[in-house]
PDB file of C-alpha atoms in Angstrom:
ATOM      1  CA  MET J   1     -45.549-102.219-101.921  1.00 60.00           C
ATOM      2  CA  ALA J   2     -47.203-105.394-102.651  1.00 75.00           C
ATOM      3  CA  ARG J   3     -45.232-108.928-102.249  1.00 87.00           C
ATOM      4  CA  MET J   4     -46.462-111.221-105.337  1.00 92.00           C
ATOM      5  CA  LYS J   5     -47.443-114.846-104.449  1.00 93.00           C
ATOM      6  CA  PHE J   6     -49.333-117.839-105.534  1.00 93.00           C
ATOM      7  CA  ILE J   7     -51.249-120.074-103.641  1.00 93.00           C
ATOM      8  CA  CYS J   8     -53.191-123.256-104.965  1.00 94.00           C
ATOM      9  CA  ASP J   9     -56.027-124.646-103.609  1.00 92.00           C
ATOM     10  CA  SER J  10     -56.150-128.656-103.146  1.00 90.00           C
ATOM     11  CA  GLU J  11     -59.867-128.671-102.626  1.00 89.00           C
ATOM     12  CA  ARG J  12     -60.845-126.331-105.703  1.00 90.00           C
ATOM     13  CA  CYS J  13     -58.202-127.658-108.167  1.00 92.00           C
ATOM     14  CA  ILE J  14     -59.832-130.555-111.121  1.00 91.00           C
ATOM     15  CA  GLU J  15     -56.249-131.303-112.948  1.00 93.00           C
ATOM     16  CA  CYS J  16     -57.240-129.596-115.801  1.00 93.00           C
ATOM     17  CA  ASN J  17     -54.346-128.523-116.808  1.00 94.00           C
ATOM     18  CA  GLY J  18     -55.776-124.893-118.125  1.00 95.00           C
ATOM     19  CA  CYS J  19     -53.081-123.237-116.249  1.00 95.00           C
ATOM     20  CA  VAL J  20     -49.881-124.778-117.867  1.00 95.00           C
ATOM     21  CA  THR J  21     -52.089-124.587-121.256  1.00 94.00           C
ATOM     22  CA  ALA J  22     -52.105-120.837-120.656  1.00 95.00           C
ATOM     23  CA  CYS J  23     -48.416-120.157-119.595  1.00 95.00           C
ATOM     24  CA  LYS J  24     -47.532-122.075-122.312  1.00 94.00           C
ATOM     25  CA  ALA J  25     -49.580-120.132-124.639  1.00 94.00           C
ATOM     26  CA  GLU J  26     -49.118-116.494-123.242  1.00 94.00           C
ATOM     27  CA  HIS J  27     -45.187-116.840-123.414  1.00 94.00           C
ATOM     28  CA  GLU J  28     -44.521-119.210-126.350  1.00 91.00           C
ATOM     29  CA  VAL J  29     -42.536-121.304-123.753  1.00 88.00           C
ATOM     30  CA  PRO J  30     -39.956-123.558-125.751  1.00 80.00           C
ATOM     31  CA  TRP J  31     -40.677-127.138-126.312  1.00 79.00           C
ATOM     32  CA  GLY J  32     -39.909-129.290-123.674  1.00 80.00           C
ATOM     33  CA  VAL J  33     -40.028-126.504-120.811  1.00 87.00           C
ATOM     34  CA  ASN J  34     -43.022-126.301-118.394  1.00 90.00           C
ATOM     35  CA  ARG J  35     -42.648-123.056-116.486  1.00 93.00           C
ATOM     36  CA  ARG J  36     -46.066-124.789-114.774  1.00 95.00           C
ATOM     37  CA  ARG J  37     -47.145-128.188-113.974  1.00 94.00           C
ATOM     38  CA  VAL J  38     -49.950-130.131-112.213  1.00 95.00           C
ATOM     39  CA  VAL J  39     -48.960-132.474-109.642  1.00 94.00           C
ATOM     40  CA  THR J  40     -51.776-135.020-108.317  1.00 93.00           C
ATOM     41  CA  LEU J  41     -50.984-137.014-105.038  1.00 89.00           C
ATOM     42  CA  ASN J  42     -52.757-140.240-104.834  1.00 88.00           C
ATOM     43  CA  ASP J  43     -53.424-140.544-108.270  1.00 87.00           C
ATOM     44  CA  GLY J  44     -56.535-142.838-108.456  1.00 85.00           C
ATOM     45  CA  VAL J  45     -57.085-143.218-104.688  1.00 85.00           C
ATOM     46  CA  PRO J  46     -60.474-142.025-103.393  1.00 84.00           C
ATOM     47  CA  GLY J  47     -59.419-138.472-101.585  1.00 82.00           C
ATOM     48  CA  GLU J  48     -56.675-137.789-104.381  1.00 88.00           C
ATOM     49  CA  LYS J  49     -55.671-134.061-104.820  1.00 91.00           C
ATOM     50  CA  SER J  50     -54.369-132.188-107.305  1.00 93.00           C
ATOM     51  CA  ILE J  51     -51.861-128.918-106.835  1.00 94.00           C
ATOM     52  CA  SER J  52     -50.405-126.303-109.594  1.00 95.00           C
ATOM     53  CA  VAL J  53     -46.950-126.244-108.877  1.00 95.00           C
ATOM     54  CA  ALA J  54     -44.452-123.328-110.387  1.00 95.00           C
ATOM     55  CA  CYS J  55     -41.830-121.135-108.946  1.00 95.00           C
ATOM     56  CA  MET J  56     -43.039-120.010-105.454  1.00 93.00           C
ATOM     57  CA  HIS J  57     -41.083-116.573-105.126  1.00 95.00           C
ATOM     58  CA  CYS J  58     -39.602-117.424-102.170  1.00 93.00           C
ATOM     59  CA  SER J  59     -38.609-114.659 -99.752  1.00 90.00           C
ATOM     60  CA  ASP J  60     -35.431-116.649 -98.816  1.00 92.00           C
ATOM     61  CA  ALA J  61     -34.863-117.966-102.682  1.00 94.00           C
ATOM     62  CA  PRO J  62     -32.381-121.096-102.528  1.00 95.00           C
ATOM     63  CA  CYS J  63     -31.852-120.852-106.247  1.00 95.00           C
ATOM     64  CA  MET J  64     -30.554-117.210-105.597  1.00 95.00           C
ATOM     65  CA  SER J  65     -27.997-118.315-102.853  1.00 94.00           C
ATOM     66  CA  VAL J  66     -26.377-121.207-105.097  1.00 96.00           C
ATOM     67  CA  CYS J  67     -26.366-119.038-108.087  1.00 95.00           C
ATOM     68  CA  PRO J  68     -22.511-119.091-108.980  1.00 95.00           C
ATOM     69  CA  VAL J  69     -22.509-115.910-111.680  1.00 95.00           C
ATOM     70  CA  ASP J  70     -25.592-114.208-109.403  1.00 95.00           C
ATOM     71  CA  CYS J  71     -28.043-113.921-112.504  1.00 95.00           C
ATOM     72  CA  PHE J  72     -30.911-114.043-109.956  1.00 96.00           C
ATOM     73  CA  TYR J  73     -32.472-110.936-108.493  1.00 95.00           C
ATOM     74  CA  ARG J  74     -35.860-109.859-106.717  1.00 94.00           C
ATOM     75  CA  THR J  75     -38.237-107.100-107.562  1.00 93.00           C
ATOM     76  CA  ASP J  76     -39.746-104.388-105.889  1.00 92.00           C
ATOM     77  CA  GLU J  77     -42.717-106.905-105.807  1.00 92.00           C
ATOM     78  CA  GLY J  78     -41.333-109.562-104.212  1.00 93.00           C
ATOM     79  CA  VAL J  79     -41.248-111.974-107.796  1.00 95.00           C
ATOM     80  CA  VAL J  80     -37.885-113.582-108.200  1.00 96.00           C
ATOM     81  CA  LEU J  81     -36.287-113.175-111.756  1.00 96.00           C
ATOM     82  CA  HIS J  82     -33.025-114.138-113.779  1.00 95.00           C
ATOM     83  CA  ASP J  83     -31.011-112.580-116.256  1.00 95.00           C
ATOM     84  CA  LYS J  84     -30.359-114.878-119.412  1.00 93.00           C
ATOM     85  CA  ASP J  85     -27.625-113.319-120.399  1.00 93.00           C
ATOM     86  CA  VAL J  86     -25.703-113.807-117.106  1.00 94.00           C
ATOM     87  CA  CYS J  87     -26.810-117.480-117.203  1.00 93.00           C
ATOM     88  CA  ILE J  88     -24.213-119.957-117.749  1.00 90.00           C
ATOM     89  CA  GLY J  89     -26.676-123.182-117.562  1.00 88.00           C
ATOM     90  CA  CYS J  90     -24.722-125.028-115.068  1.00 88.00           C
ATOM     91  CA  GLY J  91     -28.050-126.324-113.039  1.00 88.00           C
ATOM     92  CA  TYR J  92     -27.148-125.211-109.598  1.00 92.00           C
ATOM     93  CA  CYS J  93     -30.608-123.741-109.107  1.00 94.00           C
ATOM     94  CA  SER J  94     -32.416-126.710-110.266  1.00 91.00           C
ATOM     95  CA  TYR J  95     -30.670-129.121-107.584  1.00 92.00           C
ATOM     96  CA  ALA J  96     -31.491-126.462-105.022  1.00 95.00           C
ATOM     97  CA  CYS J  97     -35.328-125.489-105.576  1.00 95.00           C
ATOM     98  CA  PRO J  98     -37.648-127.615-103.807  1.00 93.00           C
ATOM     99  CA  PHE J  99     -40.412-126.845-106.066  1.00 93.00           C
ATOM    100  CA  GLY J 100     -38.232-127.938-109.656  1.00 91.00           C
ATOM    101  CA  ALA J 101     -39.393-124.593-110.677  1.00 93.00           C
ATOM    102  CA  PRO J 102     -35.709-124.203-112.830  1.00 93.00           C
ATOM    103  CA  GLN J 103     -36.349-125.545-116.284  1.00 89.00           C
ATOM    104  CA  PHE J 104     -33.479-126.510-119.342  1.00 87.00           C
ATOM    105  CA  PRO J 105     -34.476-126.429-123.063  1.00 79.00           C
ATOM    106  CA  THR J 106     -31.943-129.244-123.842  1.00 70.00           C
ATOM    107  CA  ASN J 107     -29.939-131.913-121.731  1.00 60.00           C
ATOM    108  CA  GLY J 108     -27.281-132.695-124.461  1.00 56.00           C
ATOM    109  CA  THR J 109     -23.873-134.311-123.640  1.00 52.00           C
ATOM    110  CA  PHE J 110     -21.065-133.105-121.140  1.00 50.00           C
ATOM    111  CA  GLY J 111     -23.630-130.991-119.171  1.00 54.00           C
ATOM    112  CA  LEU J 112     -24.926-128.756-122.153  1.00 63.00           C
ATOM    113  CA  ARG J 113     -28.656-127.491-121.017  1.00 71.00           C
ATOM    114  CA  GLY J 114     -28.785-123.853-122.401  1.00 80.00           C
ATOM    115  CA  LYS J 115     -29.913-120.911-120.688  1.00 87.00           C
ATOM    116  CA  MET J 116     -32.206-121.643-117.597  1.00 91.00           C
ATOM    117  CA  ASP J 117     -35.924-120.912-117.913  1.00 93.00           C
ATOM    118  CA  LYS J 118     -38.674-120.808-115.039  1.00 94.00           C
ATOM    119  CA  CYS J 119     -42.204-118.852-114.353  1.00 95.00           C
ATOM    120  CA  THR J 120     -42.027-115.171-114.306  1.00 95.00           C
ATOM    121  CA  PHE J 121     -44.821-114.371-112.360  1.00 96.00           C
ATOM    122  CA  CYS J 122     -45.756-112.541-115.987  1.00 95.00           C
ATOM    123  CA  ALA J 123     -43.294-110.110-114.865  1.00 94.00           C
ATOM    124  CA  GLY J 124     -40.790-110.091-117.794  1.00 92.00           C
ATOM    125  CA  GLY J 125     -37.290-109.946-117.398  1.00 92.00           C
ATOM    126  CA  PRO J 126     -34.370-107.482-117.147  1.00 92.00           C
ATOM    127  CA  GLU J 127     -34.996-105.989-120.631  1.00 92.00           C
ATOM    128  CA  ALA J 128     -37.173-102.530-121.168  1.00 92.00           C
ATOM    129  CA  ASN J 129     -41.226-103.718-120.043  1.00 91.00           C
ATOM    130  CA  GLY J 130     -42.808-104.734-123.012  1.00 88.00           C
ATOM    131  CA  SER J 131     -39.749-104.784-125.369  1.00 92.00           C
ATOM    132  CA  GLU J 132     -39.304-107.225-127.944  1.00 93.00           C
ATOM    133  CA  ALA J 133     -36.288-108.692-126.216  1.00 92.00           C
ATOM    134  CA  GLU J 134     -37.939-109.293-123.277  1.00 93.00           C
ATOM    135  CA  TYR J 135     -40.609-110.890-124.911  1.00 94.00           C
ATOM    136  CA  GLU J 136     -38.518-112.844-126.781  1.00 92.00           C
ATOM    137  CA  LYS J 137     -36.568-114.209-123.633  1.00 92.00           C
ATOM    138  CA  TYR J 138     -39.068-114.110-121.043  1.00 93.00           C
ATOM    139  CA  GLY J 139     -42.181-113.622-122.538  1.00 93.00           C
ATOM    140  CA  ARG J 140     -45.240-111.141-121.902  1.00 94.00           C
ATOM    141  CA  ASN J 141     -44.919-108.972-119.373  1.00 95.00           C
ATOM    142  CA  ARG J 142     -48.171-108.748-117.941  1.00 94.00           C
ATOM    143  CA  LEU J 143     -47.545-107.335-114.702  1.00 93.00           C
ATOM    144  CA  ALA J 144     -46.191-104.081-116.748  1.00 92.00           C
ATOM    145  CA  GLU J 145     -50.070-104.188-118.285  1.00 93.00           C
ATOM    146  CA  GLY J 146     -51.868-103.841-114.709  1.00 91.00           C
ATOM    147  CA  LYS J 147     -53.213-107.648-115.026  1.00 93.00           C
ATOM    148  CA  LEU J 148     -51.866-110.762-112.893  1.00 92.00           C
ATOM    149  CA  PRO J 149     -50.447-114.258-114.179  1.00 95.00           C
ATOM    150  CA  ALA J 150     -52.351-115.587-117.479  1.00 95.00           C
ATOM    151  CA  CYS J 151     -52.036-119.137-115.380  1.00 95.00           C
ATOM    152  CA  ALA J 152     -54.363-117.473-112.434  1.00 94.00           C
ATOM    153  CA  GLU J 153     -56.734-115.491-114.509  1.00 93.00           C
ATOM    154  CA  MET J 154     -57.298-118.416-116.719  1.00 93.00           C
ATOM    155  CA  CYS J 155     -57.879-121.339-113.623  1.00 93.00           C
ATOM    156  CA  SER J 156     -61.522-122.149-114.247  1.00 91.00           C
ATOM    157  CA  THR J 157     -62.260-123.130-110.541  1.00 92.00           C
ATOM    158  CA  LYS J 158     -60.212-120.082-109.308  1.00 92.00           C
ATOM    159  CA  ALA J 159     -57.974-123.115-107.727  1.00 93.00           C
ATOM    160  CA  LEU J 160     -54.765-120.953-108.543  1.00 94.00           C
ATOM    161  CA  ILE J 161     -54.558-117.467-107.277  1.00 94.00           C
ATOM    162  CA  GLY J 162     -51.989-114.961-107.660  1.00 93.00           C
ATOM    163  CA  GLY J 163     -51.408-111.280-106.632  1.00 92.00           C
ATOM    164  CA  ASP J 164     -50.670-109.735-103.742  1.00 92.00           C
ATOM    165  CA  GLY J 165     -49.456-112.207-101.098  1.00 90.00           C
ATOM    166  CA  ASP J 166     -52.247-110.520 -98.608  1.00 92.00           C
ATOM    167  CA  VAL J 167     -54.966-110.285-100.302  1.00 93.00           C
ATOM    168  CA  VAL J 168     -54.322-113.811-101.575  1.00 92.00           C
ATOM    169  CA  ALA J 169     -54.015-115.089 -98.059  1.00 92.00           C
ATOM    170  CA  ASP J 170     -57.647-113.534 -96.968  1.00 93.00           C
ATOM    171  CA  ILE J 171     -59.211-115.136 -99.915  1.00 92.00           C
ATOM    172  CA  PHE J 172     -57.843-118.332 -99.248  1.00 91.00           C
ATOM    173  CA  ARG J 173     -58.759-117.805 -95.164  1.00 90.00           C
ATOM    174  CA  THR J 174     -62.063-116.972 -95.954  1.00 90.00           C
ATOM    175  CA  ARG J 175     -62.762-119.860 -98.214  1.00 87.00           C
ATOM    176  CA  VAL J 176     -61.133-122.604 -95.453  1.00 86.00           C
ATOM    177  CA  LEU J 177     -63.502-120.659 -92.877  1.00 85.00           C
ATOM    178  CA  THR J 178     -66.647-120.781 -94.507  1.00 83.00           C
ATOM    179  CA  ARG J 179     -66.345-124.210 -96.888  1.00 74.00           C
ATOM    180  CA  GLY J 180     -65.874-126.302 -93.843  1.00 61.00           C
ATOM    181  CA  LYS J 181     -64.064-129.402 -94.360  1.00 58.00           C
ATOM    182  CA  GLY J 182     -64.814-133.036 -95.809  1.00 55.00           C
ATOM    183  CA  SER J 183     -67.895-133.640 -97.479  1.00 52.00           C
ATOM    184  CA  GLU J 184     -69.036-130.087 -96.910  1.00 54.00           C
ATOM    185  CA  VAL J 185     -66.536-129.146 -99.481  1.00 55.00           C
ATOM    186  CA  TRP J 186     -68.462-129.854-102.588  1.00 51.00           C
ATOM    187  CA  GLY J 187     -71.411-131.734-101.208  1.00 51.00           C
ATOM    188  CA  TRP J 188     -74.639-131.022-102.088  1.00 49.00           C
ATOM    189  CA  GLY J 189     -75.114-128.125 -99.686  1.00 54.00           C
ATOM    190  CA  THR J 190     -72.123-126.278-101.426  1.00 52.00           C
ATOM    191  CA  ALA J 191     -73.810-126.666-104.557  1.00 50.00           C
ATOM    192  CA  TYR J 192     -77.318-126.064-103.994  1.00 54.00           C
ATOM    193  CA  GLY J 193     -77.058-124.465-100.362  1.00 58.00           C
ATOM    194  CA  LYS J 194     -77.657-125.617 -97.092  1.00 59.00           C
ATOM    195  CA  PRO J 195     -81.180-126.153 -95.777  1.00 59.00           C
ATOM    196  CA  VAL J 196     -82.570-123.374 -93.488  1.00 61.00           C
ATOM    197  CA  ALA J 197     -83.272-124.121 -90.174  1.00 62.00           C
ATOM    198  CA  GLY J 198     -87.156-124.503 -89.470  1.00 60.00           C
ATOM    199  CA  ALA J 199     -87.885-124.261 -93.542  1.00 57.00           C
ATOM    200  CA  ALA J 200     -90.328-126.866 -94.387  1.00 57.00           C
ATOM    201  CA  ALA J 201     -89.156-129.614 -96.444  1.00 54.00           C
ATOM    202  CA  PRO J 202     -90.176-129.635-100.121  1.00 53.00           C
ATOM    203  CA  ALA J 203     -93.412-131.610-101.260  1.00 54.00           C
ATOM    204  CA  GLN J 204     -92.987-135.038-102.742  1.00 51.00           C
ATOM    205  CA  PRO J 205     -94.153-135.712-105.998  1.00 49.00           C
ATOM    206  CA  LYS J 206     -97.027-138.383-105.407  1.00 54.00           C
ATOM    207  CA  ALA J 207     -97.175-141.358-107.726  1.00 51.00           C
ATOM    208  CA  THR J 208    -100.442-141.493-110.113  1.00 50.00           C
ATOM    209  CA  LYS J 209    -102.168-144.844-111.005  1.00 54.00           C
ATOM    210  CA  SER J 210    -102.127-145.578-114.884  1.00 46.00           C
TER     211      SER J 210
END
């Protein structure tokens, strides 16, 4: 059985926020809740990097460990989901998650937060696959339709990859081995191909006299 994982290639992410928009549009995510967001490190400094962040569906998820009502569960594909009918909105998962994945629709007085919401890897929830109840609470179940998460499919540079962890790891490994490092990543050679050894240099146009 495949174990679903995300990975974001910081060398390809251009901070377009297409993944964020795709997620909100696909699942009609409530206002004020962002299941996915783009974080830029060293913003404005040469060499800045951006990565798309959401629930990473950890193998040993800290949110599952701290939830006092055990509303979290893990599917056979390794996707960490939660049951909103069980959630009490205590916020413990929000404090435990290193990625800030758990989101709450409100921030009212006396700790009134509402039911927690987070990335589902487009796998829905405990309700029947494709049901109206599932869509209203968790959004569209794309995995049940044989599709990958909308955020990964809509990434214009394919910086964000989602799917079988082994396949995702192979793709990223191949990228790292073939693209080099530093200026080689997005340099002239990447865009137009590296010069072939022994090939003649292209002729330069001669200036003409007026």
